[in-house]
mmCIF file of C-alpha atoms in Angstrom:
data_model
loop_
_atom_site.group_PDB
_atom_site.id
_atom_site.type_symbol
_atom_site.label_atom_id
_atom_site.label_comp_id
_atom_site.label_asym_id
_atom_site.label_seq_id
_atom_site.Cartn_x
_atom_site.Cartn_y
_atom_site.Cartn_z
ATOM 1 C CA MET A 101 -0.031 -0.028 -0.009
ATOM 2 C CA ARG A 102 1.484 3.388 -1.046
ATOM 3 C CA ASN A 103 0.639 6.676 0.570
ATOM 4 C CA MET A 104 0.777 8.490 -2.758
ATOM 5 C CA VAL A 105 1.134 7.779 -6.441
ATOM 6 C CA ILE A 106 2.033 10.689 -8.680
ATOM 7 C CA ILE A 107 1.185 10.138 -12.402
ATOM 8 C CA GLY A 108 3.351 12.230 -14.690
ATOM 9 C CA SER A 109 6.907 13.808 -14.364
ATOM 10 C CA GLY A 110 6.753 17.348 -15.596
ATOM 11 C CA PRO A 111 7.305 20.330 -13.255
ATOM 12 C CA ALA A 112 3.949 19.715 -11.424
ATOM 13 C CA GLY A 113 4.566 15.982 -10.805
ATOM 14 C CA LEU A 114 8.259 16.395 -9.739
ATOM 15 C CA THR A 115 7.438 19.330 -7.413
ATOM 16 C CA ALA A 116 4.681 17.278 -5.777
ATOM 17 C CA ALA A 117 7.196 14.462 -5.397
ATOM 18 C CA VAL A 118 9.732 16.905 -3.699
ATOM 19 C CA TYR A 119 7.119 18.115 -1.248
ATOM 20 C CA ALA A 120 5.540 14.683 -0.541
ATOM 21 C CA ALA A 121 8.992 13.074 -0.043
ATOM 22 C CA ARG A 122 10.037 15.800 2.336
ATOM 23 C CA ALA A 123 6.822 15.035 4.300
ATOM 24 C CA ASN A 124 8.029 11.369 4.614
ATOM 25 C CA LEU A 125 5.147 10.091 2.420
ATOM 26 C CA PHE A 126 7.567 8.093 0.257
ATOM 27 C CA PRO A 127 5.658 8.805 -2.936
ATOM 28 C CA LEU A 128 5.872 6.708 -6.121
ATOM 29 C CA LEU A 129 6.063 8.722 -9.244
ATOM 30 C CA ILE A 130 5.433 7.088 -12.632
ATOM 31 C CA GLU A 131 7.119 9.073 -15.383
ATOM 32 C CA GLY A 132 4.767 8.528 -18.350
ATOM 33 C CA LYS A 133 5.305 8.718 -22.112
ATOM 34 C CA GLU A 134 7.240 11.936 -21.978
ATOM 35 C CA PRO A 135 9.656 11.829 -18.930
ATOM 36 C CA GLY A 136 10.145 15.480 -17.883
ATOM 37 C CA GLY A 137 7.067 16.623 -19.775
ATOM 38 C CA GLN A 138 6.904 19.383 -22.452
ATOM 39 C CA LEU A 139 9.991 21.153 -21.023
ATOM 40 C CA THR A 140 12.125 18.414 -22.590
ATOM 41 C CA LEU A 141 10.988 19.635 -25.985
ATOM 42 C CA THR A 142 12.383 23.157 -25.351
ATOM 43 C CA THR A 143 15.966 24.277 -25.406
ATOM 44 C CA LEU A 144 16.746 27.306 -23.242
ATOM 45 C CA VAL A 145 14.237 28.249 -20.466
ATOM 46 C CA GLU A 146 14.772 31.833 -19.505
ATOM 47 C CA ASN A 147 11.667 32.624 -17.474
ATOM 48 C CA TYR A 148 11.946 30.021 -14.682
ATOM 49 C CA PRO A 149 12.961 31.982 -11.543
ATOM 50 C CA GLY A 150 16.374 31.318 -10.032
ATOM 51 C CA PHE A 151 18.378 30.933 -13.242
ATOM 52 C CA ALA A 152 19.770 34.354 -14.272
ATOM 53 C CA GLU A 153 21.361 33.028 -17.409
ATOM 54 C CA GLY A 154 18.491 30.622 -18.152
ATOM 55 C CA ILE A 155 18.717 26.813 -18.048
ATOM 56 C CA MET A 156 18.119 24.082 -20.696
ATOM 57 C CA GLY A 157 14.662 22.564 -20.344
ATOM 58 C CA PRO A 158 15.909 18.922 -20.053
ATOM 59 C CA GLN A 159 18.543 19.956 -17.499
ATOM 60 C CA LEU A 160 15.974 21.756 -15.377
ATOM 61 C CA MET A 161 13.746 18.584 -15.319
ATOM 62 C CA ASP A 162 16.789 16.418 -14.490
ATOM 63 C CA GLU A 163 17.654 18.660 -11.552
ATOM 64 C CA MET A 164 14.050 18.428 -10.274
ATOM 65 C CA ARG A 165 14.136 14.667 -10.656
ATOM 66 C CA LYS A 166 17.403 14.376 -8.617
ATOM 67 C CA GLN A 167 15.951 16.656 -5.949
ATOM 68 C CA ALA A 168 12.755 14.495 -5.531
ATOM 69 C CA MET A 169 15.010 11.357 -5.344
ATOM 70 C CA ARG A 170 17.303 12.931 -2.806
ATOM 71 C CA PHE A 171 14.373 13.252 -0.421
ATOM 72 C CA GLY A 172 13.224 9.626 -0.926
ATOM 73 C CA ALA A 173 10.711 9.755 -3.785
ATOM 74 C CA GLU A 174 10.722 6.533 -5.852
ATOM 75 C CA ILE A 175 10.635 7.291 -9.581
ATOM 76 C CA VAL A 176 9.895 4.556 -12.120
ATOM 77 C CA LYS A 177 9.837 4.517 -15.897
ATOM 78 C CA GLY A 178 6.489 3.475 -17.173
ATOM 79 C CA PHE A 179 3.210 4.650 -18.741
ATOM 80 C CA VAL A 180 -0.030 4.432 -16.746
ATOM 81 C CA HIS A 181 -2.633 2.766 -18.976
ATOM 82 C CA ALA A 182 -5.491 2.352 -16.484
ATOM 83 C CA VAL A 183 -6.704 3.598 -13.070
ATOM 84 C CA LYS A 184 -9.443 2.638 -10.654
ATOM 85 C CA LEU A 185 -10.579 5.727 -8.751
ATOM 86 C CA LYS A 186 -14.147 4.831 -7.849
ATOM 87 C CA GLU A 187 -13.274 2.852 -4.771
ATOM 88 C CA HIS A 188 -10.698 3.356 -2.029
ATOM 89 C CA PRO A 189 -7.853 2.391 -1.870
ATOM 90 C CA PHE A 190 -7.146 3.451 -5.457
ATOM 91 C CA ARG A 191 -5.443 1.248 -8.068
ATOM 92 C CA VAL A 192 -2.990 2.422 -10.676
ATOM 93 C CA TYR A 193 -1.766 0.217 -13.522
ATOM 94 C CA TYR A 194 1.451 0.659 -15.516
ATOM 95 C CA GLY A 195 3.206 -1.956 -17.629
ATOM 96 C CA ASP A 196 2.330 -5.308 -15.941
ATOM 97 C CA ASP A 197 2.307 -3.728 -12.475
ATOM 98 C CA GLU A 198 -0.681 -2.812 -10.199
ATOM 99 C CA VAL A 199 -0.149 -0.312 -7.392
ATOM 100 C CA VAL A 200 -2.550 0.154 -4.533
ATOM 101 C CA THR A 201 -2.407 3.674 -3.030
ATOM 102 C CA LYS A 202 -4.202 5.869 -0.464
ATOM 103 C CA SER A 203 -3.924 9.032 -2.614
ATOM 104 C CA VAL A 204 -3.349 9.881 -6.220
ATOM 105 C CA VAL A 205 -1.832 13.095 -7.775
ATOM 106 C CA ILE A 206 -2.539 13.425 -11.432
ATOM 107 C CA SER A 207 0.007 15.551 -13.304
ATOM 108 C CA THR A 208 -0.232 14.051 -16.790
ATOM 109 C CA GLY A 209 -0.062 17.463 -18.474
ATOM 110 C CA SER A 210 -1.325 18.425 -21.889
ATOM 111 C CA SER A 211 0.216 17.930 -25.302
ATOM 112 C CA ALA A 212 0.340 20.628 -27.940
ATOM 113 C CA LYS A 213 -1.557 19.674 -31.112
ATOM 114 C CA LEU A 214 1.030 19.465 -33.867
ATOM 115 C CA ILE A 215 0.777 19.793 -37.655
ATOM 116 C CA GLY A 216 2.064 16.204 -38.017
ATOM 117 C CA ILE A 217 5.036 16.561 -40.377
ATOM 118 C CA GLU A 218 8.474 14.999 -39.690
ATOM 119 C CA SER A 219 10.470 18.149 -40.041
ATOM 120 C CA GLU A 220 8.331 19.870 -37.390
ATOM 121 C CA MET A 221 9.470 17.341 -34.708
ATOM 122 C CA GLN A 222 13.036 17.350 -35.927
ATOM 123 C CA LEU A 223 13.297 21.179 -35.485
ATOM 124 C CA MET A 224 11.216 21.414 -32.272
ATOM 125 C CA GLY A 225 13.199 23.593 -29.977
ATOM 126 C CA HIS A 226 15.456 24.608 -32.883
ATOM 127 C CA GLY A 227 13.185 27.215 -34.429
ATOM 128 C CA VAL A 228 9.892 25.458 -34.131
ATOM 129 C CA SER A 229 7.928 26.123 -30.863
ATOM 130 C CA THR A 230 4.496 25.639 -29.337
ATOM 131 C CA CYS A 231 4.868 28.424 -26.771
ATOM 132 C CA ALA A 232 5.364 32.107 -27.633
ATOM 133 C CA THR A 233 5.729 33.105 -24.006
ATOM 134 C CA CYS A 234 8.543 30.595 -23.585
ATOM 135 C CA ASP A 235 10.492 31.268 -26.813
ATOM 136 C CA GLY A 236 9.344 34.591 -28.388
ATOM 137 C CA PHE A 237 12.399 36.445 -26.947
ATOM 138 C CA PHE A 238 14.802 34.435 -29.112
ATOM 139 C CA PHE A 239 13.292 35.862 -32.306
ATOM 140 C CA ARG A 240 13.990 39.533 -31.627
ATOM 141 C CA GLY A 241 14.312 41.407 -34.935
ATOM 142 C CA LYS A 242 13.422 38.375 -37.006
ATOM 143 C CA GLU A 243 10.518 37.255 -39.218
ATOM 144 C CA ILE A 244 8.392 34.388 -37.962
ATOM 145 C CA ALA A 245 5.198 32.499 -38.782
ATOM 146 C CA VAL A 246 2.308 31.270 -36.594
ATOM 147 C CA VAL A 247 -0.023 28.435 -37.664
ATOM 148 C CA GLY A 248 -3.580 28.573 -36.485
ATOM 149 C CA GLY A 249 -6.814 30.602 -36.572
ATOM 150 C CA GLY A 250 -8.152 30.496 -33.027
ATOM 151 C CA ASP A 251 -7.774 32.754 -30.019
ATOM 152 C CA SER A 252 -4.555 31.181 -28.993
ATOM 153 C CA ALA A 253 -3.041 31.737 -32.444
ATOM 154 C CA MET A 254 -4.025 35.404 -32.351
ATOM 155 C CA GLU A 255 -2.674 35.809 -28.830
ATOM 156 C CA GLU A 256 0.626 34.217 -29.837
ATOM 157 C CA ALA A 257 0.865 36.341 -33.019
ATOM 158 C CA ILE A 258 0.140 39.634 -31.161
ATOM 159 C CA PHE A 259 2.629 38.672 -28.402
ATOM 160 C CA LEU A 260 5.296 37.833 -30.939
ATOM 161 C CA THR A 261 5.048 41.284 -32.635
ATOM 162 C CA LYS A 262 6.956 42.591 -29.475
ATOM 163 C CA PHE A 263 10.011 40.823 -30.733
ATOM 164 C CA ALA A 264 9.672 39.953 -34.438
ATOM 165 C CA THR A 265 9.733 42.458 -37.408
ATOM 166 C CA LYS A 266 6.993 40.498 -39.148
ATOM 167 C CA VAL A 267 4.585 37.713 -38.129
ATOM 168 C CA SER A 268 2.816 35.729 -40.880
ATOM 169 C CA VAL A 269 -0.269 33.968 -39.672
ATOM 170 C CA ILE A 270 -0.962 30.840 -41.808
ATOM 171 C CA HIS A 271 -4.466 29.510 -41.724
ATOM 172 C CA ARG A 272 -6.058 26.695 -43.774
ATOM 173 C CA ARG A 273 -9.401 28.596 -44.181
ATOM 174 C CA ASP A 274 -10.279 32.131 -45.333
ATOM 175 C CA THR A 275 -11.859 33.142 -42.008
ATOM 176 C CA LEU A 276 -10.591 32.909 -38.503
ATOM 177 C CA ARG A 277 -12.163 30.959 -35.581
ATOM 178 C CA ALA A 278 -10.874 33.502 -33.068
ATOM 179 C CA SER A 279 -13.273 35.801 -31.143
ATOM 180 C CA LYS A 280 -14.222 39.104 -32.696
ATOM 181 C CA ILE A 281 -12.060 41.161 -30.308
ATOM 182 C CA MET A 282 -8.951 38.996 -30.932
ATOM 183 C CA GLN A 283 -9.455 39.173 -34.681
ATOM 184 C CA ASP A 284 -9.828 42.990 -34.604
ATOM 185 C CA ARG A 285 -6.553 43.325 -32.566
ATOM 186 C CA ALA A 286 -4.678 41.033 -34.972
ATOM 187 C CA PHE A 287 -6.015 42.796 -38.117
ATOM 188 C CA ALA A 288 -5.116 46.162 -36.596
ATOM 189 C CA ASN A 289 -1.492 45.196 -35.912
ATOM 190 C CA PRO A 290 0.699 46.365 -38.806
ATOM 191 C CA LYS A 291 3.328 43.658 -38.149
ATOM 192 C CA ILE A 292 0.832 40.821 -38.659
ATOM 193 C CA LEU A 293 0.179 39.518 -42.211
ATOM 194 C CA PHE A 294 -2.347 36.722 -43.027
ATOM 195 C CA VAL A 295 -1.718 33.857 -45.454
ATOM 196 C CA TRP A 296 -5.185 32.416 -46.121
ATOM 197 C CA ASN A 297 -6.239 28.950 -47.414
ATOM 198 C CA THR A 298 -2.760 27.614 -46.797
ATOM 199 C CA VAL A 299 -1.096 24.751 -44.914
ATOM 200 C CA VAL A 300 2.513 24.079 -44.012
ATOM 201 C CA GLU A 301 3.887 21.218 -46.142
ATOM 202 C CA ASP A 302 7.434 21.240 -44.775
ATOM 203 C CA VAL A 303 9.713 23.181 -42.329
ATOM 204 C CA LEU A 304 13.051 23.988 -43.917
ATOM 205 C CA GLY A 305 16.265 24.215 -41.998
ATOM 206 C CA ALA A 306 18.593 22.168 -39.795
ATOM 207 C CA ARG A 307 18.923 21.635 -36.058
ATOM 208 C CA GLN A 308 22.259 23.471 -35.812
ATOM 209 C CA ALA A 309 21.271 26.497 -37.940
ATOM 210 C CA GLY A 310 17.547 26.566 -37.051
ATOM 211 C CA VAL A 311 14.593 27.242 -39.310
ATOM 212 C CA SER A 312 15.261 28.961 -42.612
ATOM 213 C CA GLY A 313 11.720 28.850 -44.167
ATOM 214 C CA LEU A 314 8.524 27.004 -44.777
ATOM 215 C CA ARG A 315 7.109 25.212 -47.841
ATOM 216 C CA LEU A 316 3.437 26.136 -48.087
ATOM 217 C CA ARG A 317 0.557 24.749 -50.135
ATOM 218 C CA ASN A 318 -2.584 26.669 -51.101
ATOM 219 C CA VAL A 319 -5.491 24.319 -50.363
ATOM 220 C CA LYS A 320 -7.639 25.788 -53.151
ATOM 221 C CA THR A 321 -5.122 25.978 -55.985
ATOM 222 C CA GLN A 322 -2.652 23.313 -54.737
ATOM 223 C CA GLU A 323 0.069 25.839 -55.638
ATOM 224 C CA LEU A 324 3.341 25.465 -53.647
ATOM 225 C CA SER A 325 5.348 28.415 -52.388
ATOM 226 C CA GLU A 326 8.135 29.177 -49.976
ATOM 227 C CA LEU A 327 8.183 31.683 -47.175
ATOM 228 C CA ASN A 328 11.418 32.818 -45.556
ATOM 229 C CA VAL A 329 11.041 32.834 -41.828
ATOM 230 C CA ASP A 330 13.475 32.264 -38.875
ATOM 231 C CA GLY A 331 10.881 30.510 -36.668
ATOM 232 C CA LEU A 332 7.556 28.743 -36.637
ATOM 233 C CA PHE A 333 5.020 28.796 -33.729
ATOM 234 C CA VAL A 334 2.343 26.099 -33.869
ATOM 235 C CA ALA A 335 -0.781 27.396 -32.180
ATOM 236 C CA ILE A 336 -3.559 24.955 -33.062
ATOM 237 C CA GLY A 337 -4.485 24.071 -29.425
ATOM 238 C CA HIS A 338 -3.676 21.617 -26.702
ATOM 239 C CA ASN A 339 -5.091 18.230 -25.684
ATOM 240 C CA PRO A 340 -5.025 17.474 -21.942
ATOM 241 C CA ASN A 341 -3.761 13.974 -21.311
ATOM 242 C CA THR A 342 -6.924 12.689 -19.566
ATOM 243 C CA GLU A 343 -8.077 9.779 -21.683
ATOM 244 C CA ILE A 344 -7.551 7.138 -18.975
ATOM 245 C CA PHE A 345 -9.539 9.157 -16.424
ATOM 246 C CA ARG A 346 -12.646 9.626 -18.620
ATOM 247 C CA GLY A 347 -15.753 8.341 -16.912
ATOM 248 C CA GLN A 348 -14.101 8.277 -13.472
ATOM 249 C CA ILE A 349 -13.301 11.873 -12.754
ATOM 250 C CA GLN A 350 -15.067 15.150 -13.618
ATOM 251 C CA LEU A 351 -13.678 16.763 -16.782
ATOM 252 C CA ASP A 352 -14.707 20.081 -18.409
ATOM 253 C CA ASP A 353 -15.988 20.290 -22.004
ATOM 254 C CA ARG A 354 -12.406 20.439 -23.307
ATOM 255 C CA GLY A 355 -11.244 17.430 -21.294
ATOM 256 C CA TYR A 356 -9.316 19.262 -18.527
ATOM 257 C CA ILE A 357 -9.701 17.863 -14.966
ATOM 258 C CA LYS A 358 -12.032 19.977 -12.880
ATOM 259 C CA THR A 359 -10.543 21.049 -9.506
ATOM 260 C CA GLN A 360 -12.215 22.948 -6.692
ATOM 261 C CA PRO A 361 -11.596 26.754 -6.507
ATOM 262 C CA ASN A 362 -8.166 27.713 -5.153
ATOM 263 C CA SER A 363 -7.354 24.010 -4.700
ATOM 264 C CA THR A 364 -6.072 20.933 -6.519
ATOM 265 C CA ARG A 365 -8.784 18.698 -4.960
ATOM 266 C CA THR A 366 -10.944 16.897 -7.484
ATOM 267 C CA HIS A 367 -14.561 15.620 -6.719
ATOM 268 C CA ILE A 368 -13.014 12.397 -5.542
ATOM 269 C CA PRO A 369 -11.561 12.691 -1.977
ATOM 270 C CA GLY A 370 -7.895 11.681 -2.047
ATOM 271 C CA VAL A 371 -7.460 12.422 -5.783
ATOM 272 C CA PHE A 372 -5.676 15.648 -6.674
ATOM 273 C CA ALA A 373 -4.802 17.241 -10.113
ATOM 274 C CA CYS A 374 -2.062 19.715 -10.784
ATOM 275 C CA GLY A 375 -0.231 21.334 -13.713
ATOM 276 C CA ASP A 376 -1.433 21.641 -17.310
ATOM 277 C CA VAL A 377 -3.895 18.720 -16.977
ATOM 278 C CA GLN A 378 -6.102 21.147 -14.956
ATOM 279 C CA ASP A 379 -4.871 24.531 -16.289
ATOM 280 C CA PRO A 380 -5.922 25.518 -19.790
ATOM 281 C CA VAL A 381 -4.989 29.159 -19.139
ATOM 282 C CA PHE A 382 -1.429 29.708 -18.016
ATOM 283 C CA ARG A 383 0.417 26.465 -18.960
ATOM 284 C CA GLN A 384 3.756 27.674 -17.637
ATOM 285 C CA ALA A 385 6.444 25.583 -15.862
ATOM 286 C CA ILE A 386 6.349 27.842 -12.838
ATOM 287 C CA THR A 387 2.454 27.695 -12.405
ATOM 288 C CA ALA A 388 2.603 23.944 -12.836
ATOM 289 C CA ALA A 389 5.268 23.645 -10.173
ATOM 290 C CA GLY A 390 3.142 25.877 -7.912
ATOM 291 C CA THR A 391 0.135 23.625 -8.236
ATOM 292 C CA GLY A 392 2.373 20.523 -7.728
ATOM 293 C CA CYS A 393 3.299 22.050 -4.313
ATOM 294 C CA MET A 394 -0.336 22.628 -3.515
ATOM 295 C CA ALA A 395 -1.335 19.096 -4.504
ATOM 296 C CA ALA A 396 1.285 17.520 -2.265
ATOM 297 C CA MET A 397 0.422 19.655 0.691
ATOM 298 C CA GLU A 398 -3.292 19.057 0.282
ATOM 299 C CA ALA A 399 -2.716 15.370 -0.081
ATOM 300 C CA GLU A 400 -0.584 15.281 3.032
ATOM 301 C CA LYS A 401 -3.398 17.087 5.066
ATOM 302 C CA TRP A 402 -5.945 14.687 3.600
ATOM 303 C CA LEU A 403 -3.888 11.606 4.543
ATOM 304 C CA GLU A 404 -3.416 12.901 8.079
ATOM 305 C CA HIS A 405 -7.179 13.076 8.600
#
């Protein structure tokens, strides 16, 4: 019988592990498909407090991992494929193993939706990004492109005009899905240009040198063209990683786990959710870490009672 099982190993899960281990709960953390979470897809992280010169994403996650283990957290490689949360104690299944636990912290994060081309993954963190707030600064004085047509794409494009000389918004249709106010702001910004009825066929460049351009295809005429840019931001939304919890825990209409106000408690006593899996708004490493701390402290109190 475990005191706590933490599912997921991004900033939220690892922070929960640090706090739970320091409280002598000897938590078990199961890493998941992407050990270290989305930060392992980025290169330099400059906005995480405490690192004046910035720190590489994978290195930051490695340091958090070591910190959790130093205090006695047990971390195992594995992907949780099923849970039983309707009766206590809870049961968590990964690989061929079944774990019985008094409390569960869900920190499975969310995954950015991607275009789905090979070059996009090869150049991720080398000129291709899914987070303007994280990486916009690196494109000061450069020309970049944003793919998407919703509110998040408009937000990213507007934010990126603080750094870039020109932002091309590439959208597969001839109208935007974004709200009227976000559309108006984007249309009014002289640095933003729109490329309608167009999809990205290929990202040009190399990991060392970065992105040099995009190969585009007009969906109406099938005509191919090239656009010279130094970076590509993919802003077509996120999917919370909640598939295995469906039907057992309350989710909102987008699939994010519902937590109680100012808390990481779910509607199931003893089950807590932290990080991007319950946060569709901020999605930052520092906010995820903050809720990971909250989840461990709330779980510790719950276990005491």
